Short mmCIF file of C-alpha atoms in Angstrom, two decimals:
data_model
loop_
_atom_site.label_atom_id
_atom_site.label_comp_id
_atom_site.label_asym_id
_atom_site.label_seq_id
_atom_site.Cartn_x
_atom_site.Cartn_y
_atom_site.Cartn_z
CA UNK A 127 24.27 1.41 1.78
CA UNK A 128 20.69 2.67 3.58
CA UNK A 129 21.14 3.42 6.93
CA UNK A 130 18.58 5.16 9.35
CA UNK A 131 20.35 6.03 12.94
CA UNK A 132 19.28 6.98 15.83
CA UNK A 133 19.85 7.87 19.72
CA UNK A 134 19.97 4.58 21.45
CA UNK A 135 19.34 6.19 24.85
CA UNK A 136 18.16 5.90 26.99
CA UNK A 137 16.26 8.95 26.96
CA UNK A 138 14.13 10.00 30.50
CA UNK A 139 11.80 12.27 30.72
CA UNK A 140 9.32 13.07 33.56
CA UNK A 141 5.54 12.19 32.96
CA UNK A 142 3.47 14.81 31.64
CA UNK A 143 6.43 16.60 29.44
CA UNK A 144 6.82 16.44 25.66
CA UNK A 145 9.94 13.78 24.52
CA UNK A 146 11.61 14.62 21.69
CA UNK A 147 12.39 11.89 19.58
CA UNK A 148 15.34 11.58 16.40
CA UNK A 149 16.41 10.07 13.16
CA UNK A 150 18.54 9.97 10.66
CA UNK A 151 18.60 8.38 6.75
CA UNK A 152 20.97 8.09 4.03
CA UNK A 153 19.13 7.48 1.30
CA UNK A 154 17.58 10.52 0.03
CA UNK A 155 15.55 8.57 -2.29
CA UNK A 156 13.81 7.00 0.75
CA UNK A 157 10.00 8.51 0.50
CA UNK A 158 7.82 6.93 3.31
CA UNK A 159 8.78 6.95 7.23
CA UNK A 160 7.17 5.35 9.89
CA UNK A 161 7.30 4.75 13.87
CA UNK A 162 6.90 1.95 15.92
CA UNK A 163 6.65 1.56 19.30
CA UNK A 164 8.33 -1.91 20.99
CA UNK A 165 7.31 -2.80 24.01
CA UNK A 166 9.71 -4.82 26.16
CA UNK A 167 8.85 -8.69 24.99
CA UNK A 168 6.55 -7.58 22.36
CA UNK A 169 6.16 -6.81 18.35
CA UNK A 170 6.67 -3.54 17.05
CA UNK A 171 3.32 -1.54 16.77
CA UNK A 172 2.65 1.28 14.32
CA UNK A 173 2.38 4.52 15.85
CA UNK A 174 2.77 7.09 12.87
CA UNK A 175 3.49 7.53 9.05
CA UNK A 176 4.66 10.34 7.16
CA UNK A 177 5.20 10.79 3.21
CA UNK A 178 5.49 14.33 2.96
CA UNK A 179 7.38 17.42 4.47
CA UNK A 180 6.36 18.69 7.60
CA UNK A 181 4.33 17.90 10.10
CA UNK A 182 1.44 15.24 10.71
CA UNK A 183 -0.50 15.11 14.16
CA UNK A 184 -1.91 12.39 15.21
CA UNK A 185 -3.02 12.63 19.16
CA UNK A 186 -0.60 13.58 21.51
CA UNK A 187 2.00 12.63 18.77
CA UNK A 188 3.26 14.23 16.15
CA UNK A 189 5.87 13.02 13.19
CA UNK A 190 8.39 15.67 11.21
CA UNK A 191 9.87 15.05 8.38
CA UNK A 192 12.39 17.41 6.64
CA UNK A 193 13.55 15.30 3.44
CA UNK A 194 16.59 18.69 2.60
CA UNK A 195 18.12 17.87 5.95
CA UNK A 196 17.00 13.79 6.11
CA UNK A 197 15.39 14.30 8.67
CA UNK A 198 12.56 12.53 11.11
CA UNK A 199 11.00 13.41 14.17
CA UNK A 200 8.14 12.30 16.73
CA UNK A 201 7.41 14.62 19.49
CA UNK A 202 5.39 12.58 22.66
CA UNK A 203 3.02 15.61 24.20
CA UNK A 204 2.22 14.90 27.86
CA UNK A 205 4.20 11.62 27.72
CA UNK A 206 2.90 8.94 30.28
CA UNK A 207 4.38 6.05 32.10
CA UNK A 208 3.24 4.35 29.55
CA UNK A 209 4.72 5.54 26.77
CA UNK A 210 7.97 3.74 27.97
CA UNK A 211 9.17 1.69 25.53
CA UNK A 212 11.87 1.85 22.60
CA UNK A 213 11.02 3.61 19.51
CA UNK A 214 11.49 2.61 16.08
CA UNK A 215 12.47 4.51 13.17
CA UNK A 216 12.25 3.03 9.60
CA UNK A 217 11.90 4.36 6.41
CA UNK A 218 11.65 2.99 2.38
CA UNK A 219 11.98 3.80 -1.04
CA UNK A 220 8.57 2.16 -2.35
CA UNK A 221 10.55 2.07 -6.09
CA UNK A 222 9.60 -1.27 -5.83
CA UNK A 223 11.57 -2.24 -2.51
CA UNK A 224 8.98 -2.71 0.65
CA UNK A 225 11.90 -3.67 2.56
CA UNK A 226 11.69 -1.38 5.38
CA UNK A 227 15.33 -0.15 6.93
CA UNK A 228 15.09 0.08 10.74
CA UNK A 229 17.49 2.52 13.19
CA UNK A 230 18.31 0.89 16.04
CA UNK A 231 15.87 2.30 18.51
CA UNK A 232 15.60 5.36 21.22
CA UNK A 233 14.10 3.28 24.59
CA UNK A 234 12.47 5.84 26.14
CA UNK A 235 11.52 6.21 30.08
CA UNK A 236 9.17 8.64 31.32
CA UNK A 237 9.30 8.77 35.06
CA UNK A 238 6.38 9.70 37.11
CA UNK B 152 -7.55 -1.12 11.89
CA UNK B 153 -5.52 -3.80 10.23
CA UNK B 154 -4.75 -6.84 11.70
CA UNK B 155 -1.84 -9.02 11.82
CA UNK B 156 -1.86 -12.63 13.43
CA UNK B 157 0.58 -15.63 14.27
CA UNK B 158 0.52 -18.61 15.96
CA UNK B 159 1.48 -20.12 18.04
CA UNK B 160 2.99 -17.32 20.18
CA UNK B 161 5.28 -19.42 21.85
CA UNK B 162 6.64 -22.83 21.40
CA UNK B 163 8.78 -25.27 22.90
CA UNK B 164 10.48 -27.94 21.21
CA UNK B 165 13.00 -30.27 20.82
CA UNK B 166 16.48 -29.45 19.28
CA UNK B 167 16.32 -31.12 15.78
CA UNK B 168 12.61 -31.07 15.51
CA UNK B 169 11.05 -28.72 12.93
CA UNK B 170 8.72 -25.68 14.23
CA UNK B 171 6.34 -24.53 11.97
CA UNK B 172 5.00 -20.35 12.60
CA UNK B 173 2.32 -19.32 10.51
CA UNK B 174 1.71 -15.25 9.58
CA UNK B 175 -1.96 -14.01 8.64
CA UNK B 176 -3.37 -10.82 7.40
CA UNK B 177 -7.08 -10.71 9.22
CA UNK B 178 -8.37 -8.01 7.59
CA UNK B 179 -6.09 -7.24 4.52
CA UNK B 180 -4.64 -8.61 1.30
CA UNK B 181 -0.84 -8.86 1.87
CA UNK B 182 1.03 -9.00 -1.72
CA UNK B 183 4.24 -9.67 0.70
CA UNK B 184 5.65 -10.48 3.95
CA UNK B 185 8.27 -10.50 5.69
CA UNK B 186 9.73 -12.56 8.44
CA UNK B 187 12.07 -10.90 10.92
CA UNK B 188 13.52 -12.17 14.35
CA UNK B 189 14.96 -10.36 16.56
CA UNK B 190 17.40 -11.34 19.96
CA UNK B 191 16.81 -10.60 23.55
CA UNK B 192 18.19 -6.66 23.82
CA UNK B 193 19.04 -6.39 20.03
CA UNK B 194 17.15 -5.19 16.83
CA UNK B 195 14.83 -6.60 14.69
CA UNK B 196 16.84 -8.53 11.73
CA UNK B 197 15.38 -9.05 8.17
CA UNK B 198 15.53 -13.18 7.55
CA UNK B 199 13.18 -12.77 4.03
CA UNK B 200 11.15 -11.51 2.01
CA UNK B 201 7.76 -13.42 1.45
CA UNK B 202 5.37 -12.36 -1.91
CA UNK B 203 2.54 -14.21 -2.60
CA UNK B 204 2.85 -17.12 -5.06
CA UNK B 205 6.77 -16.87 -5.68
CA UNK B 206 9.56 -17.56 -4.09
CA UNK B 207 11.00 -15.78 -0.86
CA UNK B 208 14.38 -13.43 -0.71
CA UNK B 209 16.53 -14.46 1.53
CA UNK B 210 19.04 -12.04 3.18
CA UNK B 211 22.62 -12.97 3.48
CA UNK B 212 23.38 -15.62 6.02
CA UNK B 213 19.48 -16.85 6.32
CA UNK B 214 19.58 -20.14 5.32
CA UNK B 215 17.05 -21.07 3.19
CA UNK B 216 17.16 -24.59 3.20
CA UNK B 217 16.76 -24.31 7.10
CA UNK B 218 14.02 -21.84 7.77
CA UNK B 219 11.62 -22.61 4.78
CA UNK B 220 9.14 -19.29 3.85
CA UNK B 221 5.57 -20.44 1.91
CA UNK B 222 3.55 -18.10 1.04
CA UNK B 223 0.66 -19.65 -0.85
CA UNK B 224 -2.26 -17.12 -0.31
CA UNK B 225 -2.63 -13.18 0.42
CA UNK B 226 -3.48 -13.65 3.72
CA UNK B 227 -1.24 -16.49 5.14
CA UNK B 228 2.82 -17.00 4.82
CA UNK B 229 4.79 -19.68 6.88
CA UNK B 230 7.90 -20.33 8.57
CA UNK B 231 9.17 -23.03 9.58
CA UNK B 232 12.47 -23.79 11.27
CA UNK B 233 13.91 -27.31 10.08
CA UNK B 234 16.08 -28.50 12.54
CA UNK B 235 15.86 -25.96 15.32
CA UNK B 236 18.72 -26.13 17.58
CA UNK B 237 19.22 -24.02 21.21
CA UNK B 238 21.09 -21.12 18.90
CA UNK B 239 17.29 -20.61 17.13
CA UNK B 240 16.19 -19.86 19.85
CA UNK B 241 14.83 -16.25 19.76
CA UNK B 242 11.68 -14.31 19.05
CA UNK B 243 9.99 -14.35 15.13
CA UNK B 244 7.60 -11.76 13.65
CA UNK B 245 6.17 -11.24 10.61
CA UNK B 246 5.33 -8.27 9.37
CA UNK B 247 2.29 -7.69 6.46
CA UNK B 248 2.21 -5.02 4.00
CA UNK B 249 -0.87 -3.29 2.28
CA UNK B 250 -1.79 -4.06 -0.78
CA UNK B 251 -3.59 -1.20 -1.73
CA UNK B 252 -2.82 2.25 0.32
CA UNK B 253 0.20 3.71 2.48
CA UNK B 254 2.66 0.47 1.36
CA UNK B 255 2.20 0.36 5.50
CA UNK B 256 3.71 -2.88 7.01
CA UNK B 257 2.44 -4.19 10.25
CA UNK B 258 3.31 -6.45 12.90
CA UNK B 259 1.91 -9.59 13.71
CA UNK B 260 2.73 -9.79 17.40
CA UNK B 261 5.43 -12.45 17.54
CA UNK B 262 6.23 -16.05 17.77
CA UNK B 263 9.21 -16.79 20.96
CA UNK B 264 11.14 -20.04 20.04
CA UNK B 265 12.23 -21.88 22.84
CA UNK B 266 14.75 -24.70 21.40
CA UNK B 267 15.57 -27.25 24.40
#
């Protein structure tokens, strides 16, 4: 069974610090990974996608993928109170299966 | 960017009635759409996968006769909750997968259903 594991948190960081969110996955066939942000009472919003080993940067966000270790992470630099949300890691194999497997999410609190 | 809309954003209905929720991809074509349900403080739960022009595939434990899904075009899928009961009250969210490009799923804003 495909699984995506995340630390549920809550993760608290002070404003301006780097928030590090981690995710591991069990399916070695997984090719595509996504980070979604979900505010309370709202639907998930795509933050980053990553498909290749290494880092991918977009503004204050950096996604990291290590397929050998089956590990995905999201770094948020200069964290802001508005970044406080639940962050969902998701992946799928892409081999004809387009169902995302989600982690349970990590709740991030950025303290002013 | 890719935008997915849902209508209505919230609905209150009486027990025993049916409710239809629409999911539209506004600026891209979506061969596949997904329907999720989320209870308070819980994870997203995939209910079904909807492919344009064919029958939906339901996850284990989801009653297909209760949650009717129709995906008649590349931009529209509907979920009908039939004979709704209070335990069906939840946050229903759809997502749509782009036909071309990165296989990214974009989520709609969700529909909050309250059954009295």
